[in-house]
Amino acid sequence: MKIFYSILLVLTTELLEINLLIVDECSRIHDFDVIILNNLSKVVIPELDGKIKGEAGKVAIIGGSIEYTGAPYFAAISALKVGADLVYVFTTENAAPVIKSYSPDLIVIPHNAINITSLLHSIHVVVIGPGLGRSTEGLNLAYETIRICKQFRKPLVIDADGLYAIYQNPVILKDYPSPGAILTPNNAEVRRLKQAVTESDIPWYKYWGDFVTVLQKGETDMYFSNNGDYDWSLHEGGSGRRTGGQGDILSGALGTLFNWGLKANLCENTKSAQLAQSVAAYAAAKFTRVCNSNAYKNHGRSMLASDMLNEIHKAFDELFL
């Protein structure tokens, strides 16, 4: 009995400390800075005790093609290793058995063999783009998914060839509803997106509405929220090694963290969803940089994306626990 009460006291104390931290950060949210971002990144991490399978997140990766099977794997396994309970990969019929062979932990489904609407209904966050390719089949899958997610108000992360789909048809994402979508372009993809949107007096990243935000990846990562309240930049960490697959690791991690940020209902106000987008994007960007930095220390120029996967546990503990 004494052990039980000791454990209860520890849990109660930890919960009180977290609640006080949230109150403190939310009271000064108008002075948004990296200190708030770092603290709230820790707050959104859910407890493991008392959970059932699925509560920590169901993430879907929409991507993969016969040419690109590694990208959806890196995104999916990262989402799973960061802490999602279930991760699905919806891909082409040819790519499915290849991706499935990489890991028995992933649920890999050919999209033409299922009713994608019924499956997406139970998903918490959808990541579109890793390895999707630019074929008509891939683009149509991206557009169909966006339309379904818009109807269900599903949180979206759009990366890689998902951004190419937006470049080809920018209107498809216009006025995407809360809790919104996060685009994760690199500098070259930003240039294409700027060319695609209608010219106006407003910044290009505001084209899609209040709940579509941009994490621009580069030597310095920059985040642009529609209202400007939760913008930030991040330069620390990482290395000069830009291995293929790093962006996929970020998008998968972001899928899990986005879900957690929304469930935390940060500051419990009308801007909670927009704040969750910013905090999740910051946490994912910093996390990916730490994975890259740690892997580079161990492997130098021979570092691969798979080496970064091996750093996920260490990076997670370093940043969030």
Coordinates of C-alpha atoms in Angstrom, one line a residue:
M1 CA 0.0 0.0 0.0
K2 CA 2.9 2.4 0.8
I3 CA 4.4 1.7 -2.6
F4 CA 1.1 2.5 -4.3
Y5 CA 0.7 5.8 -2.5
S6 CA 4.4 6.7 -3.2
I7 CA 3.8 6.1 -6.9
L8 CA 0.5 8.1 -6.8
L9 CA 2.3 11.0 -5.1
V10 CA 5.0 11.0 -7.8
L11 CA 2.5 11.0 -10.6
T12 CA 0.4 13.7 -8.9
T13 CA 3.5 15.9 -8.4
E14 CA 4.6 15.4 -12.1
L15 CA 1.1 16.2 -13.3
L16 CA 1.0 19.4 -11.2
E17 CA 4.4 20.5 -12.5
I18 CA 3.2 20.0 -16.1
N19 CA 0.0 21.9 -15.4
L20 CA 1.9 24.8 -13.8
L21 CA 4.3 24.8 -16.8
I22 CA 1.4 25.1 -19.2
V23 CA -0.2 27.9 -17.2
D24 CA 3.1 29.8 -17.1
E25 CA 3.8 29.5 -20.8
C26 CA 0.2 30.3 -21.9
S27 CA 0.2 33.4 -19.7
R28 CA 3.0 34.9 -21.8
I29 CA 2.1 33.4 -25.2
H30 CA 2.0 36.9 -26.6
D31 CA 5.8 36.9 -26.2
F32 CA 6.3 33.8 -28.2
D33 CA 9.9 32.5 -28.3
V34 CA 12.0 29.4 -28.3
I35 CA 11.8 29.0 -24.6
I36 CA 8.0 28.6 -24.9
L37 CA 8.5 26.2 -27.9
N38 CA 11.0 24.0 -26.0
N39 CA 8.7 23.8 -22.9
L40 CA 5.5 23.1 -24.8
S41 CA 7.3 20.5 -27.0
K42 CA 7.8 18.5 -23.8
V43 CA 4.3 19.2 -22.5
V44 CA 2.6 17.5 -25.6
I45 CA 4.4 14.2 -25.1
P46 CA 1.7 11.8 -23.7
E47 CA 2.0 9.6 -20.7
L48 CA 2.3 5.9 -21.4
D49 CA 0.5 4.6 -18.4
G50 CA -3.2 3.7 -18.7
K51 CA -3.2 3.9 -22.5
I52 CA -4.8 1.4 -25.0
K53 CA -3.4 0.7 -28.5
G54 CA -4.3 3.5 -30.8
E55 CA -4.5 6.3 -28.2
A56 CA -1.0 7.5 -28.9
G57 CA -1.8 7.9 -32.5
K58 CA -2.8 6.4 -35.8
V59 CA -0.8 7.9 -38.7
A60 CA -1.2 7.2 -42.4
I61 CA 1.6 7.8 -44.9
I62 CA 0.3 8.3 -48.5
G63 CA 3.2 7.7 -50.8
G64 CA 5.5 5.2 -52.4
S65 CA 5.9 4.2 -56.0
I66 CA 7.7 1.5 -57.9
E67 CA 10.7 3.9 -58.1
Y68 CA 10.6 5.2 -54.5
T69 CA 10.0 2.7 -51.8
G70 CA 12.5 3.9 -49.2
A71 CA 10.9 7.3 -48.6
P72 CA 7.5 6.0 -47.3
Y73 CA 9.4 3.5 -45.1
F74 CA 11.5 6.2 -43.5
A75 CA 8.5 8.4 -42.9
A76 CA 6.4 5.5 -41.5
I77 CA 9.0 3.9 -39.3
S78 CA 9.9 7.4 -37.9
A79 CA 6.3 8.1 -37.0
L80 CA 6.2 4.7 -35.2
K81 CA 9.5 5.0 -33.4
V82 CA 8.7 8.5 -32.2
G83 CA 5.6 7.1 -30.5
A84 CA 2.6 6.5 -32.7
D85 CA 0.8 3.2 -32.0
L86 CA -0.2 2.3 -35.5
V87 CA 1.2 3.5 -38.9
Y88 CA -0.4 2.7 -42.2
V89 CA 1.2 3.1 -45.6
F90 CA -1.2 3.5 -48.5
T91 CA 0.8 3.0 -51.7
T92 CA 0.7 1.5 -55.2
E93 CA 0.2 -2.2 -55.8
N94 CA 3.7 -2.7 -57.1
A95 CA 5.4 -0.8 -54.2
A96 CA 3.3 -2.5 -51.4
P97 CA 5.2 -5.8 -51.2
V98 CA 8.6 -4.1 -51.3
I99 CA 7.7 -1.6 -48.5
K100 CA 6.1 -4.4 -46.5
S101 CA 9.3 -6.4 -46.7
Y102 CA 11.3 -3.6 -44.9
S103 CA 9.4 -4.0 -41.6
P104 CA 6.7 -6.2 -40.1
D105 CA 5.7 -3.3 -37.8
L106 CA 4.1 -1.3 -40.7
I107 CA 0.6 -1.9 -42.1
V108 CA 1.1 -1.6 -45.9
I109 CA -2.0 -1.5 -48.1
P110 CA -2.3 -1.0 -51.9
H111 CA -4.6 1.9 -52.3
N112 CA -6.5 0.4 -55.2
A113 CA -7.5 -2.6 -53.1
I114 CA -9.4 -0.7 -50.4
N115 CA -12.0 2.0 -49.8
I116 CA -9.6 4.7 -48.7
T117 CA -12.4 6.9 -47.4
S118 CA -13.4 4.3 -44.8
L119 CA -9.8 3.8 -43.6
L120 CA -8.9 7.5 -43.4
H121 CA -12.0 8.1 -41.2
S122 CA -10.2 6.5 -38.2
I123 CA -6.7 8.0 -38.8
H124 CA -5.5 10.8 -36.6
V125 CA -2.9 12.5 -38.9
V126 CA -2.3 12.0 -42.7
V127 CA 1.2 12.5 -44.2
I128 CA 1.1 12.9 -48.0
G129 CA 4.0 12.7 -50.3
P130 CA 7.0 10.6 -49.4
G131 CA 8.0 8.6 -52.5
L132 CA 4.7 9.4 -54.1
G133 CA 6.2 10.1 -57.5
R134 CA 4.8 12.3 -60.2
S135 CA 2.7 9.9 -62.2
T136 CA -0.9 10.5 -62.9
E137 CA -1.7 7.7 -60.4
G138 CA 0.3 9.3 -57.6
L139 CA -1.1 12.8 -58.2
N140 CA -4.7 11.5 -58.3
L141 CA -4.1 9.6 -55.0
A142 CA -2.8 12.9 -53.4
Y143 CA -5.8 14.9 -54.7
E144 CA -8.3 12.2 -53.6
T145 CA -6.8 12.1 -50.2
I146 CA -6.8 15.8 -49.7
R147 CA -10.5 16.0 -50.7
I148 CA -11.4 13.2 -48.2
C149 CA -9.3 14.8 -45.4
K150 CA -10.8 18.2 -46.1
Q151 CA -14.3 16.6 -45.6
F152 CA -13.2 14.8 -42.4
R153 CA -11.2 17.8 -41.1
K154 CA -8.1 15.6 -40.8
P155 CA -4.7 17.1 -39.9
L156 CA -2.3 17.0 -42.8
V157 CA 1.4 17.0 -43.4
I158 CA 2.4 17.5 -47.0
D159 CA 6.0 16.8 -48.1
A160 CA 8.1 15.8 -51.1
D161 CA 6.0 14.9 -54.2
G162 CA 2.8 15.9 -52.2
L163 CA 4.2 19.4 -52.6
Y164 CA 4.6 18.8 -56.3
A165 CA 0.9 17.9 -56.4
I166 CA 0.1 21.2 -54.7
Y167 CA 2.3 23.0 -57.2
Q168 CA 0.3 21.5 -60.0
N169 CA -3.0 22.3 -58.4
P170 CA -2.7 24.9 -55.6
V171 CA -6.4 25.5 -55.4
I172 CA -7.0 21.9 -54.0
L173 CA -5.7 23.0 -50.6
K174 CA -7.4 26.4 -50.5
D175 CA -9.3 27.2 -47.3
Y176 CA -8.3 23.9 -45.7
P177 CA -10.2 23.7 -42.4
S178 CA -8.9 23.5 -38.8
P179 CA -6.9 21.7 -37.4
G180 CA -5.1 22.4 -40.6
A181 CA -2.2 21.3 -42.8
I182 CA 1.6 21.8 -42.5
L183 CA 3.6 22.0 -45.7
T184 CA 7.3 21.0 -45.4
P185 CA 9.1 22.3 -48.5
N186 CA 12.9 22.8 -49.0
N187 CA 14.2 25.9 -50.6
A188 CA 13.7 24.7 -54.2
E189 CA 10.1 23.5 -53.4
V190 CA 9.4 26.9 -51.9
R191 CA 10.4 28.6 -55.2
R192 CA 8.0 26.4 -57.1
L193 CA 5.1 27.0 -54.7
K194 CA 5.7 30.7 -54.9
Q195 CA 5.3 30.5 -58.7
A196 CA 2.1 28.4 -58.4
V197 CA 0.0 30.7 -56.1
T198 CA -1.9 33.7 -57.4
E199 CA 0.0 36.9 -57.0
S200 CA -1.4 39.3 -54.5
D201 CA -0.3 41.7 -51.8
I202 CA -0.3 39.0 -49.1
P203 CA 2.8 36.7 -48.5
W204 CA 2.6 33.6 -50.6
Y205 CA 2.3 31.2 -47.6
K206 CA -1.0 32.9 -46.7
Y207 CA -2.6 31.9 -50.0
W208 CA -4.3 28.7 -48.6
G209 CA -6.0 30.3 -45.6
D210 CA -5.8 30.5 -41.8
F211 CA -4.9 26.9 -41.1
V212 CA -2.3 26.1 -43.7
T213 CA 1.3 26.7 -42.4
V214 CA 4.8 26.3 -43.8
L215 CA 7.9 24.7 -42.4
Q216 CA 10.6 25.8 -44.8
K217 CA 13.6 23.4 -44.5
G218 CA 17.2 24.5 -45.1
E219 CA 20.4 25.4 -43.3
T220 CA 18.0 27.5 -41.2
D221 CA 14.5 26.0 -40.8
M222 CA 11.8 28.7 -40.8
Y223 CA 8.2 28.4 -39.8
F224 CA 5.5 30.7 -41.2
S225 CA 2.1 30.7 -39.6
N226 CA -0.8 32.5 -41.3
N227 CA -1.4 35.0 -38.5
G228 CA 2.3 35.5 -37.8
D229 CA 1.9 34.9 -34.1
Y230 CA 3.8 31.6 -33.9
D231 CA 6.6 32.0 -36.3
W232 CA 10.1 30.9 -35.5
S233 CA 13.5 30.0 -37.0
L234 CA 16.0 27.2 -36.1
H235 CA 19.6 27.0 -37.0
E236 CA 21.2 24.9 -34.2
G237 CA 22.0 21.2 -34.7
G238 CA 22.2 19.1 -37.8
S239 CA 25.3 18.8 -39.9
G240 CA 26.6 19.5 -43.4
R241 CA 25.6 16.0 -44.5
R242 CA 22.3 16.1 -46.4
T243 CA 21.4 12.5 -46.8
G244 CA 18.4 11.3 -48.8
G245 CA 15.6 10.3 -46.5
Q246 CA 16.1 13.0 -43.9
G247 CA 13.1 15.0 -45.0
D248 CA 11.0 11.8 -44.8
I249 CA 12.1 11.2 -41.2
L250 CA 11.0 14.7 -40.4
S251 CA 7.6 14.3 -42.0
G252 CA 6.9 11.0 -40.2
A253 CA 8.0 12.5 -36.8
L254 CA 5.9 15.5 -37.5
G255 CA 2.8 13.3 -38.1
T256 CA 3.1 11.8 -34.7
L257 CA 3.9 15.1 -32.9
F258 CA 1.1 17.0 -34.7
N259 CA -1.4 14.6 -33.3
W260 CA 0.0 14.9 -29.8
G261 CA 0.0 18.7 -30.0
L262 CA -3.6 18.8 -31.0
K263 CA -4.6 16.4 -28.3
A264 CA -2.8 18.5 -25.7
N265 CA -5.2 21.4 -26.5
L266 CA -2.5 23.9 -25.7
C267 CA -3.6 27.0 -23.9
E268 CA -7.3 26.0 -24.5
N269 CA -8.2 28.9 -26.7
T270 CA -9.4 29.6 -30.2
K271 CA -5.8 29.4 -31.5
S272 CA -4.9 26.0 -29.9
A273 CA -4.8 24.3 -33.3
Q274 CA -2.5 26.9 -34.8
L275 CA -0.2 26.8 -31.7
A276 CA -0.1 23.0 -31.9
Q277 CA 1.0 23.2 -35.6
S278 CA 3.9 25.5 -34.6
V279 CA 5.0 23.5 -31.6
A280 CA 4.8 20.2 -33.5
A281 CA 6.8 21.6 -36.4
Y282 CA 9.4 23.0 -34.1
A283 CA 9.7 19.7 -32.2
A284 CA 10.0 17.7 -35.4
A285 CA 12.6 20.0 -36.9
K286 CA 14.7 20.1 -33.8
F287 CA 14.4 16.4 -33.3
T288 CA 15.5 15.7 -36.9
R289 CA 18.5 18.0 -36.5
V290 CA 19.6 16.2 -33.4
C291 CA 19.2 12.8 -35.1
N292 CA 21.3 14.1 -38.0
S293 CA 24.0 15.6 -35.7
N294 CA 24.3 12.5 -33.6
A295 CA 24.5 10.2 -36.6
Y296 CA 27.1 12.4 -38.2
K297 CA 29.3 12.2 -35.1
N298 CA 29.2 8.4 -35.4
H299 CA 29.5 8.0 -39.1
G300 CA 30.8 11.2 -40.7
R301 CA 30.4 11.5 -44.4
S302 CA 29.2 7.9 -44.7
M303 CA 26.1 8.7 -42.7
L304 CA 22.8 7.4 -44.2
A305 CA 19.2 8.0 -43.3
S306 CA 19.1 4.6 -41.7
D307 CA 21.8 5.7 -39.3
M308 CA 19.5 8.6 -38.2
L309 CA 16.8 6.1 -37.4
N310 CA 19.1 4.5 -34.9
E311 CA 19.4 7.8 -33.1
I312 CA 15.7 8.4 -32.6
H313 CA 15.6 7.0 -29.0
K314 CA 18.5 9.0 -27.8
A315 CA 17.3 12.2 -29.5
F316 CA 13.8 11.8 -28.1
D317 CA 15.1 11.4 -24.5
E318 CA 17.5 14.3 -25.0
L319 CA 14.8 16.7 -26.2
F320 CA 11.5 15.7 -24.6
L321 CA 12.1 13.8 -21.3

